[in-house]
mmCIF file of C-alpha atoms and ligand atoms in Angstrom:
data_model
loop_
_atom_site.group_PDB
_atom_site.id
_atom_site.type_symbol
_atom_site.label_atom_id
_atom_site.label_comp_id
_atom_site.label_asym_id
_atom_site.label_seq_id
_atom_site.Cartn_x
_atom_site.Cartn_y
_atom_site.Cartn_z
ATOM 1 C CA UNK U 1 -7.299 15.949 -1.736
ATOM 2 C CA UNK U 2 -8.216 12.012 -1.431
ATOM 3 C CA UNK U 3 -11.607 11.615 -0.446
ATOM 4 C CA UNK U 4 -12.786 8.704 1.682
ATOM 5 C CA UNK U 5 -14.656 7.003 -1.148
ATOM 6 C CA UNK U 6 -11.551 7.253 -3.599
ATOM 7 C CA UNK U 7 -9.545 6.028 -0.725
ATOM 8 C CA UNK U 8 -11.671 2.911 -0.223
ATOM 9 C CA UNK U 9 -11.480 2.357 -3.859
ATOM 10 C CA UNK U 10 -7.429 2.025 -3.174
ATOM 11 C CA UNK U 11 -7.423 0.239 -0.174
ATOM 12 C CA UNK U 12 -11.064 -1.568 0.554
ATOM 13 C CA UNK U 13 -9.420 -3.947 3.405
ATOM 14 C CA UNK U 14 -8.235 -0.689 5.814
ATOM 15 C CA UNK U 15 -11.236 1.401 4.732
ATOM 16 C CA UNK U 16 -14.045 -1.278 5.899
ATOM 17 C CA UNK U 17 -12.033 -1.830 8.962
ATOM 18 C CA UNK U 18 -11.527 1.515 10.197
ATOM 19 C CA UNK U 19 -15.531 2.165 9.095
ATOM 20 C CA UNK U 20 -16.561 -0.815 10.981
ATOM 21 C CA UNK U 21 -14.136 0.152 14.032
ATOM 22 C CA UNK U 22 -16.392 3.479 14.217
ATOM 23 C CA UNK U 23 -19.664 2.092 14.011
ATOM 24 C CA UNK U 24 -18.770 -0.573 16.541
ATOM 25 C CA UNK U 25 -17.314 2.331 18.933
ATOM 26 C CA UNK U 26 -13.696 0.719 18.646
ATOM 27 C CA UNK U 27 -11.804 2.730 16.950
ATOM 28 C CA UNK U 28 -7.841 3.194 18.089
ATOM 29 C CA UNK U 29 -6.885 6.126 19.959
ATOM 30 C CA UNK U 30 -4.110 6.330 18.365
ATOM 31 C CA UNK U 31 -3.229 5.565 14.870
ATOM 32 C CA UNK U 32 0.292 4.881 12.922
ATOM 33 C CA UNK U 33 0.021 6.108 8.988
ATOM 34 C CA UNK U 34 3.054 4.317 7.548
ATOM 35 C CA UNK U 35 3.407 5.142 3.412
ATOM 36 C CA UNK U 36 5.820 6.304 0.843
ATOM 37 C CA UNK U 37 3.797 8.090 -0.561
ATOM 38 C CA UNK U 38 3.744 11.540 0.889
ATOM 39 C CA UNK U 39 0.567 12.723 -0.329
ATOM 40 C CA UNK U 40 -1.137 10.177 1.277
ATOM 41 C CA UNK U 41 0.445 11.386 4.834
ATOM 42 C CA UNK U 42 -0.570 14.506 4.202
ATOM 43 C CA UNK U 43 -4.292 13.519 3.009
ATOM 44 C CA UNK U 44 -5.068 10.944 4.920
ATOM 45 C CA UNK U 45 -5.307 12.004 9.193
ATOM 46 C CA UNK U 46 -7.693 14.464 7.279
ATOM 47 C CA UNK U 47 -10.107 11.821 6.298
ATOM 48 C CA UNK U 48 -9.538 9.235 9.507
ATOM 49 C CA UNK U 49 -10.393 12.675 11.399
ATOM 50 C CA UNK U 50 -13.465 13.089 9.540
ATOM 51 C CA UNK U 51 -14.425 9.679 10.316
ATOM 52 C CA UNK U 52 -13.886 10.373 13.842
ATOM 53 C CA UNK U 53 -16.127 13.092 14.324
ATOM 54 C CA UNK U 54 -18.273 12.553 11.466
ATOM 55 C CA UNK U 55 -22.057 13.002 12.889
ATOM 56 C CA UNK U 56 -24.058 11.575 10.602
ATOM 57 C CA UNK U 57 -21.581 8.434 8.916
ATOM 58 C CA UNK U 58 -22.404 7.065 5.430
ATOM 59 C CA UNK U 59 -24.474 4.153 4.789
ATOM 60 C CA UNK U 60 -20.998 2.248 4.685
ATOM 61 C CA UNK U 61 -19.922 3.793 7.400
ATOM 62 C CA UNK U 62 -17.429 6.258 6.336
ATOM 63 C CA UNK U 63 -17.558 9.817 6.778
ATOM 64 C CA UNK U 64 -20.425 11.921 5.251
ATOM 65 C CA UNK U 65 -17.671 14.331 4.318
ATOM 66 C CA UNK U 66 -21.113 17.237 4.598
ATOM 67 C CA UNK U 67 -22.120 17.168 7.997
ATOM 68 C CA UNK U 68 -20.223 19.896 10.246
ATOM 69 C CA UNK U 69 -18.177 18.763 11.915
ATOM 70 C CA UNK U 70 -16.380 16.905 8.395
ATOM 71 C CA UNK U 71 -16.173 20.266 6.305
ATOM 72 C CA UNK U 72 -14.753 22.041 9.342
ATOM 73 C CA UNK U 73 -12.234 19.282 9.331
ATOM 74 C CA UNK U 74 -12.059 19.983 5.686
ATOM 75 C CA UNK U 75 -11.591 23.010 5.805
ATOM 76 C CA UNK U 76 -9.318 22.868 8.354
ATOM 77 C CA UNK U 77 -11.697 24.946 10.600
ATOM 78 C CA UNK U 78 -12.540 22.329 13.221
ATOM 79 C CA UNK U 79 -11.413 24.213 16.544
ATOM 80 C CA UNK U 80 -9.685 21.046 18.202
ATOM 81 C CA UNK U 81 -7.275 19.866 15.712
ATOM 82 C CA UNK U 82 -3.588 20.282 16.286
ATOM 83 C CA UNK U 83 -0.655 19.573 14.187
ATOM 84 C CA UNK U 84 2.916 18.427 15.026
ATOM 85 C CA UNK U 85 5.406 18.697 12.407
ATOM 86 C CA UNK U 86 8.832 19.167 11.889
ATOM 87 C CA UNK U 87 10.324 22.596 11.665
ATOM 88 C CA UNK U 88 11.970 23.906 8.336
ATOM 89 C CA UNK U 89 14.988 24.362 9.495
ATOM 90 C CA UNK U 90 16.181 21.237 11.718
ATOM 91 C CA UNK U 91 13.437 18.866 10.372
ATOM 92 C CA UNK U 92 13.408 17.683 13.462
ATOM 93 C CA UNK U 93 10.541 17.416 16.082
ATOM 94 C CA UNK U 94 12.273 18.267 19.784
ATOM 95 C CA UNK U 95 10.252 17.965 22.961
ATOM 96 C CA UNK U 96 10.975 22.148 24.450
ATOM 97 C CA UNK U 97 10.971 23.795 26.830
ATOM 98 C CA UNK U 98 7.638 24.178 28.137
ATOM 99 C CA UNK U 99 4.247 24.538 27.006
ATOM 100 C CA UNK U 100 4.377 27.852 25.519
ATOM 101 C CA UNK U 101 6.925 27.244 22.799
ATOM 102 C CA UNK U 102 5.022 26.279 19.496
ATOM 103 C CA UNK U 103 5.833 23.542 17.707
ATOM 104 C CA UNK U 104 7.447 21.260 20.457
ATOM 105 C CA UNK U 105 6.031 18.315 21.859
ATOM 106 C CA UNK U 106 4.988 20.207 24.970
ATOM 107 C CA UNK U 107 2.658 22.742 23.375
ATOM 108 C CA UNK U 108 1.346 19.723 21.546
ATOM 109 C CA UNK U 109 0.768 18.011 24.025
ATOM 110 C CA UNK U 110 -0.454 20.845 26.323
ATOM 111 C CA UNK U 111 -3.481 21.183 23.756
ATOM 112 C CA UNK U 112 -4.798 18.237 24.667
ATOM 113 C CA UNK U 113 -5.535 19.027 28.478
ATOM 114 C CA UNK U 114 -7.229 21.654 27.747
ATOM 115 C CA UNK U 115 -11.392 21.063 27.142
ATOM 116 C CA UNK U 116 -12.832 20.613 24.104
ATOM 117 C CA UNK U 117 -14.774 23.454 22.518
ATOM 118 C CA UNK U 118 -16.323 21.106 19.458
ATOM 119 C CA UNK U 119 -19.798 19.905 18.887
ATOM 120 C CA UNK U 120 -18.012 16.050 18.205
ATOM 121 C CA UNK U 121 -15.988 16.415 21.563
ATOM 122 C CA UNK U 122 -13.188 14.724 20.059
ATOM 123 C CA UNK U 123 -9.698 16.147 19.920
ATOM 124 C CA UNK U 124 -7.816 15.429 16.946
ATOM 125 C CA UNK U 125 -4.175 15.258 17.101
ATOM 126 C CA UNK U 126 -1.351 14.638 14.013
ATOM 127 C CA UNK U 127 2.462 14.567 13.902
ATOM 128 C CA UNK U 128 3.210 14.405 10.930
ATOM 129 C CA UNK U 129 6.898 13.031 10.281
ATOM 130 C CA UNK U 130 6.343 11.294 13.327
ATOM 131 C CA UNK U 131 10.255 9.797 12.997
ATOM 132 C CA UNK U 132 11.409 13.010 13.009
ATOM 133 C CA UNK U 133 10.578 13.694 16.664
ATOM 134 C CA UNK U 134 14.309 12.985 18.339
ATOM 135 C CA UNK U 135 14.523 10.468 20.682
ATOM 136 C CA UNK U 136 13.385 12.213 23.871
ATOM 137 C CA UNK U 137 10.482 13.586 22.386
ATOM 138 C CA UNK U 138 9.254 9.934 21.552
ATOM 139 C CA UNK U 139 9.957 8.874 25.045
ATOM 140 C CA UNK U 140 7.910 12.023 26.263
ATOM 141 C CA UNK U 141 4.939 11.099 23.738
ATOM 142 C CA UNK U 142 5.096 7.558 24.458
ATOM 143 C CA UNK U 143 3.745 9.243 28.010
ATOM 144 C CA UNK U 144 0.757 10.106 27.044
ATOM 145 C CA UNK U 145 0.330 7.294 24.222
ATOM 146 C CA UNK U 146 0.101 4.654 27.443
ATOM 147 C CA UNK U 147 -2.217 6.892 29.230
ATOM 148 C CA UNK U 148 -4.216 9.181 26.523
ATOM 149 C CA UNK U 149 -6.247 11.785 27.817
ATOM 150 C CA UNK U 150 -9.964 11.035 26.810
ATOM 151 C CA UNK U 151 -11.977 11.498 23.474
ATOM 152 C CA UNK U 152 -8.604 12.090 21.900
ATOM 153 C CA UNK U 153 -7.675 10.416 18.719
ATOM 154 C CA UNK U 154 -3.755 10.843 17.915
ATOM 155 C CA UNK U 155 -2.588 10.408 14.055
ATOM 156 C CA UNK U 156 0.847 10.033 13.412
ATOM 157 C CA UNK U 157 2.415 9.793 10.044
ATOM 158 C CA UNK U 158 5.888 8.269 8.796
ATOM 159 C CA UNK U 159 7.687 7.154 5.500
ATOM 160 C CA UNK U 160 9.974 5.226 7.532
ATOM 161 C CA UNK U 161 8.035 3.562 10.079
ATOM 162 C CA UNK U 162 11.752 1.995 11.670
ATOM 163 C CA UNK U 163 12.975 4.917 12.687
ATOM 164 C CA UNK U 164 10.334 5.306 15.547
ATOM 165 C CA UNK U 165 10.986 3.487 18.815
ATOM 166 C CA UNK U 166 9.451 0.219 19.089
ATOM 167 C CA UNK U 167 7.441 1.047 21.820
ATOM 168 C CA UNK U 168 6.011 3.958 19.842
ATOM 169 C CA UNK U 169 5.115 1.290 16.798
ATOM 170 C CA UNK U 170 3.273 -0.923 19.504
ATOM 171 C CA UNK U 171 0.813 1.636 20.682
ATOM 172 C CA UNK U 172 -0.621 2.488 17.823
ATOM 173 C CA UNK U 173 -2.389 0.367 15.839
ATOM 174 C CA UNK U 174 -0.354 -0.008 12.321
ATOM 175 C CA UNK U 175 -1.983 1.549 9.032
ATOM 176 C CA UNK U 176 0.712 0.482 5.959
ATOM 177 C CA UNK U 177 -0.706 2.454 3.018
ATOM 178 C CA UNK U 178 1.423 1.074 0.490
ATOM 179 C CA UNK U 179 1.879 2.828 -2.943
ATOM 180 C CA UNK U 180 3.209 -0.380 -4.933
ATOM 181 C CA UNK U 181 -0.213 -1.437 -5.103
ATOM 182 C CA UNK U 182 -1.221 -2.590 -8.727
ATOM 183 C CA UNK U 183 -4.106 -2.676 -10.160
ATOM 184 C CA UNK U 184 -2.817 -6.328 -12.218
ATOM 185 C CA UNK U 185 -4.368 -6.753 -15.624
ATOM 186 C CA UNK U 186 -2.368 -8.348 -18.268
ATOM 187 C CA UNK U 187 -3.641 -11.194 -19.849
ATOM 188 C CA UNK U 188 -4.353 -14.114 -17.734
ATOM 189 C CA UNK U 189 -2.974 -12.429 -14.948
ATOM 190 C CA UNK U 190 -5.721 -14.493 -13.100
ATOM 191 C CA UNK U 191 -3.709 -17.714 -13.338
ATOM 192 C CA UNK U 192 -0.747 -16.842 -11.783
ATOM 193 C CA UNK U 193 -1.120 -16.521 -8.302
ATOM 194 C CA UNK U 194 -2.625 -20.159 -8.663
ATOM 195 C CA UNK U 195 0.490 -20.844 -9.959
ATOM 196 C CA UNK U 196 2.678 -19.399 -7.568
ATOM 197 C CA UNK U 197 0.412 -20.735 -4.592
ATOM 198 C CA UNK U 198 1.288 -24.118 -6.022
ATOM 199 C CA UNK U 199 4.975 -23.641 -6.241
ATOM 200 C CA UNK U 200 5.552 -22.493 -2.849
ATOM 201 C CA UNK U 201 3.090 -24.435 -0.800
ATOM 202 C CA UNK U 202 2.947 -28.034 -1.867
ATOM 203 C CA UNK U 203 3.223 -29.684 1.464
ATOM 204 C CA UNK U 204 6.158 -31.709 0.104
ATOM 205 C CA UNK U 205 8.553 -29.915 -2.125
ATOM 206 C CA UNK U 206 8.011 -31.688 -5.927
ATOM 207 C CA UNK U 207 10.745 -31.166 -8.785
ATOM 208 C CA UNK U 208 7.716 -32.445 -11.169
ATOM 209 C CA UNK U 209 5.760 -29.671 -9.712
ATOM 210 C CA UNK U 210 8.291 -26.886 -9.920
ATOM 211 C CA UNK U 211 8.979 -27.633 -13.805
ATOM 212 C CA UNK U 212 5.113 -27.403 -14.844
ATOM 213 C CA UNK U 213 4.847 -24.292 -12.557
ATOM 214 C CA UNK U 214 8.132 -23.046 -14.723
ATOM 215 C CA UNK U 215 6.252 -24.212 -17.520
ATOM 216 C CA UNK U 216 2.914 -22.550 -17.359
ATOM 217 C CA UNK U 217 5.151 -18.968 -16.513
ATOM 218 C CA UNK U 218 6.853 -19.580 -19.475
ATOM 219 C CA UNK U 219 3.821 -19.546 -21.090
ATOM 220 C CA UNK U 220 2.217 -16.812 -19.887
ATOM 221 C CA UNK U 221 5.295 -14.789 -20.110
ATOM 222 C CA UNK U 222 5.780 -15.357 -23.653
ATOM 223 C CA UNK U 223 2.132 -14.606 -24.893
ATOM 224 C CA UNK U 224 2.417 -11.670 -23.306
ATOM 225 C CA UNK U 225 4.246 -10.170 -26.899
ATOM 226 C CA UNK U 226 1.483 -11.832 -28.957
ATOM 227 C CA UNK U 227 -1.138 -10.391 -26.592
ATOM 228 C CA UNK U 228 -0.077 -6.741 -27.249
ATOM 229 C CA UNK U 229 0.129 -6.815 -30.740
ATOM 230 C CA UNK U 230 -3.030 -8.278 -31.392
ATOM 231 C CA UNK U 231 -4.334 -5.624 -28.766
ATOM 232 C CA UNK U 232 -2.685 -3.236 -30.593
ATOM 233 C CA UNK U 233 -3.709 -4.421 -33.994
ATOM 234 C CA UNK U 234 -7.699 -4.984 -33.668
ATOM 235 C CA UNK U 235 -7.533 -1.346 -31.593
ATOM 236 C CA UNK U 236 -5.785 0.420 -35.406
ATOM 237 C CA UNK U 237 -7.878 -1.842 -38.083
ATOM 238 C CA UNK U 238 -10.428 0.707 -38.527
ATOM 239 C CA UNK U 239 -7.708 3.559 -39.443
ATOM 240 C CA UNK U 240 -5.224 1.287 -41.272
ATOM 241 C CA UNK U 241 -8.188 -0.081 -43.058
ATOM 242 C CA UNK U 242 -9.342 3.586 -44.072
ATOM 243 C CA UNK U 243 -6.140 5.384 -44.767
ATOM 244 C CA UNK U 244 -5.578 1.910 -47.306
ATOM 245 C CA UNK U 245 -8.033 3.540 -49.152
ATOM 246 C CA UNK U 246 -6.634 7.347 -49.315
ATOM 247 C CA UNK U 247 -2.418 6.768 -49.280
ATOM 248 C CA UNK U 248 0.129 5.120 -48.634
ATOM 249 C CA UNK U 249 1.891 7.685 -46.340
ATOM 250 C CA UNK U 250 -0.691 7.340 -43.765
ATOM 251 C CA UNK U 251 -0.330 3.625 -43.499
ATOM 252 C CA UNK U 252 2.777 3.738 -42.784
ATOM 253 C CA UNK U 253 2.360 5.679 -39.957
ATOM 254 C CA UNK U 254 -0.233 4.110 -38.601
ATOM 255 C CA UNK U 255 1.916 1.060 -38.737
ATOM 256 C CA UNK U 256 4.502 2.542 -36.813
ATOM 257 C CA UNK U 257 1.734 3.367 -34.404
ATOM 258 C CA UNK U 258 0.761 0.173 -33.981
ATOM 259 C CA UNK U 259 4.664 -1.227 -33.581
ATOM 260 C CA UNK U 260 5.181 1.575 -30.774
ATOM 261 C CA UNK U 261 2.122 0.576 -29.427
ATOM 262 C CA UNK U 262 2.838 -2.996 -29.390
ATOM 263 C CA UNK U 263 5.854 -2.883 -27.922
ATOM 264 C CA UNK U 264 4.834 -0.132 -25.185
ATOM 265 C CA UNK U 265 1.834 -2.131 -24.356
ATOM 266 C CA UNK U 266 4.147 -5.322 -24.049
ATOM 267 C CA UNK U 267 6.955 -3.622 -21.785
ATOM 268 C CA UNK U 268 4.164 -2.664 -19.016
ATOM 269 C CA UNK U 269 2.353 -6.021 -19.106
ATOM 270 C CA UNK U 270 5.372 -7.819 -18.414
ATOM 271 C CA UNK U 271 6.606 -5.397 -16.253
ATOM 272 C CA UNK U 272 3.510 -6.219 -14.330
ATOM 273 C CA UNK U 273 3.830 -10.105 -14.953
ATOM 274 C CA UNK U 274 7.438 -9.298 -13.027
ATOM 275 C CA UNK U 275 5.761 -7.515 -10.400
ATOM 276 C CA UNK U 276 2.981 -9.818 -9.754
ATOM 277 C CA UNK U 277 5.233 -12.277 -8.584
ATOM 278 C CA UNK U 278 7.236 -9.870 -6.841
ATOM 279 C CA UNK U 279 4.735 -9.016 -4.746
ATOM 280 C CA UNK U 280 2.759 -11.751 -4.316
ATOM 281 C CA UNK U 281 6.159 -13.249 -2.328
ATOM 282 C CA UNK U 282 6.552 -10.179 -0.635
ATOM 283 C CA UNK U 283 3.099 -10.246 0.772
ATOM 284 C CA UNK U 284 4.179 -14.313 1.306
ATOM 285 C CA UNK U 285 6.669 -12.961 3.934
ATOM 286 C CA UNK U 286 4.469 -10.467 5.928
ATOM 287 C CA UNK U 287 1.725 -14.061 5.833
ATOM 288 C CA UNK U 288 4.069 -15.874 6.854
ATOM 289 C CA UNK U 289 5.452 -13.869 9.926
ATOM 290 C CA UNK U 290 1.865 -13.713 11.230
ATOM 291 C CA UNK U 291 0.901 -9.866 9.686
ATOM 292 C CA UNK U 292 -2.926 -8.925 9.901
ATOM 293 C CA UNK U 293 -3.949 -9.082 6.505
ATOM 294 C CA UNK U 294 -5.179 -5.554 6.146
ATOM 295 C CA UNK U 295 -2.223 -4.360 5.746
ATOM 296 C CA UNK U 296 -1.555 -5.916 2.356
ATOM 297 C CA UNK U 297 -1.047 -3.902 -0.767
ATOM 298 C CA UNK U 298 -2.758 -6.436 -2.971
ATOM 299 C CA UNK U 299 -5.488 -8.905 -0.562
ATOM 300 C CA UNK U 300 -6.256 -9.727 -3.963
ATOM 301 C CA UNK U 301 -3.594 -12.289 -4.677
ATOM 302 C CA UNK U 302 -2.317 -13.171 -1.534
ATOM 303 C CA UNK U 303 -2.595 -17.060 -0.758
ATOM 304 C CA UNK U 304 -4.731 -18.915 1.244
ATOM 305 C CA UNK U 305 -3.907 -18.409 5.106
ATOM 306 C CA UNK U 306 -4.391 -21.931 6.352
ATOM 307 C CA UNK U 307 -1.876 -23.120 3.716
ATOM 308 C CA UNK U 308 0.488 -20.503 4.475
ATOM 309 C CA UNK U 309 0.591 -21.357 7.894
ATOM 310 C CA UNK U 310 0.945 -25.250 7.787
ATOM 311 C CA UNK U 311 3.554 -25.335 5.482
ATOM 312 C CA UNK U 312 6.220 -22.157 4.811
ATOM 313 C CA UNK U 313 7.751 -20.648 8.111
ATOM 314 C CA UNK U 314 8.982 -17.196 7.999
ATOM 315 C CA UNK U 315 12.471 -17.689 7.222
ATOM 316 C CA UNK U 316 11.880 -20.063 3.933
ATOM 317 C CA UNK U 317 9.319 -17.527 2.896
ATOM 318 C CA UNK U 318 11.874 -14.559 2.751
ATOM 319 C CA UNK U 319 14.798 -16.652 0.938
ATOM 320 C CA UNK U 320 11.911 -17.489 -1.360
ATOM 321 C CA UNK U 321 11.343 -13.800 -1.646
ATOM 322 C CA UNK U 322 15.008 -13.275 -1.798
ATOM 323 C CA UNK U 323 14.297 -15.882 -5.190
ATOM 324 C CA UNK U 324 11.828 -13.503 -6.548
ATOM 325 C CA UNK U 325 14.044 -10.861 -6.170
ATOM 326 C CA UNK U 326 16.839 -12.266 -8.233
ATOM 327 C CA UNK U 327 14.234 -13.133 -11.076
ATOM 328 C CA UNK U 328 13.171 -9.554 -10.761
ATOM 329 C CA UNK U 329 16.724 -8.327 -11.352
ATOM 330 C CA UNK U 330 17.229 -11.185 -14.157
ATOM 331 C CA UNK U 331 13.829 -10.249 -16.211
ATOM 332 C CA UNK U 332 14.803 -6.967 -16.022
ATOM 333 C CA UNK U 333 18.463 -7.292 -17.509
ATOM 334 C CA UNK U 334 16.670 -9.212 -20.108
ATOM 335 C CA UNK U 335 18.275 -12.515 -19.559
ATOM 336 C CA UNK U 336 16.393 -15.348 -21.148
ATOM 337 C CA UNK U 337 13.217 -15.257 -19.608
ATOM 338 C CA UNK U 338 12.886 -19.245 -20.183
ATOM 339 C CA UNK U 339 15.529 -19.330 -17.776
ATOM 340 C CA UNK U 340 15.184 -16.735 -15.709
ATOM 341 C CA UNK U 341 11.945 -18.190 -14.800
ATOM 342 C CA UNK U 342 13.351 -21.872 -14.502
ATOM 343 C CA UNK U 343 15.766 -21.197 -12.604
ATOM 344 C CA UNK U 344 13.621 -19.038 -9.988
ATOM 345 C CA UNK U 345 11.332 -22.151 -10.258
ATOM 346 C CA UNK U 346 13.810 -24.394 -8.996
ATOM 347 C CA UNK U 347 15.257 -22.456 -6.221
ATOM 348 C CA UNK U 348 12.256 -21.742 -4.337
ATOM 349 C CA UNK U 349 11.740 -25.986 -4.987
ATOM 350 C CA UNK U 350 14.901 -26.284 -3.432
ATOM 351 C CA UNK U 351 14.120 -24.030 -0.535
ATOM 352 C CA UNK U 352 10.821 -25.580 0.838
ATOM 353 C CA UNK U 353 12.497 -29.201 0.265
ATOM 354 C CA UNK U 354 14.939 -28.479 3.037
ATOM 355 C CA UNK U 355 14.466 -28.590 6.380
HETATM 356 ZN ZN1 ZN J 1 -20.119 14.075 8.452
#
């Protein structure tokens, strides 16, 4: 089970925004949790519910997970917690005939018009896989979202936010827990985002600039293999030393180990290198289209927002992302790295140059 601490480590900005909203009394009455990770869709609503009902928030503003209300939420004993999920057969949430028909929207909604029996007074409604509500159910629920009953928190989850009616989406605060968050830790990874900024965000396109960026990226890519080999060598050095004094067979074995580890470390860091470039441009698109930056999976590699607004339109960012996707495909199919990176930098530069 995801706890608040882990959640905060994985999504620091979202956790901060939410706990801040709680302590300033500005939590939304409805959240739409979009995530490709099905575990997050199940676990996160519990945390959010705990945040809502906690009687003694922790110093950081998060739920204490220990007061009576928190524990009731965690153990499933909270009396005003209602879950609506697609029923197993049809995988669909229907509107239903009346409030007496369980697992239907009418049943669910009726719960929020009864008086609360919990200490905190809050009622929590979770709609799992909200995109499985059919259109009439979505339309019916829209009315509740527009005029929510008092002291209610609705949490909708989905893996396919685009399948929800835009009117539903716009009445919920979107929380996007993206699974593609990556902890970049290959050698010189901190050098890459500034290089990408220099490539994609200068006020004027310049071939020289593009070429400089290409050279620097090529150098970083090329250094990954050496760095992986050095790390494996260093790690195994004492064992290798010891084996040399004993027997040749052991040495062979360790050398093969080193070879294997260096290879897998190289593949890992190279994959991260490619992924960082791709994520940077994916986030650029979101930024250029004005999306709230609390939703970004990797806020630590965001370019400067003001520079983005001044120099890159949403459409250009979109085309740059397409170029990054081509780079990703090329590098994964073992096209020569140098060629792939140079081609990429030149295409970003030419996108930038166009009016
Ligand atoms: Zn608590």
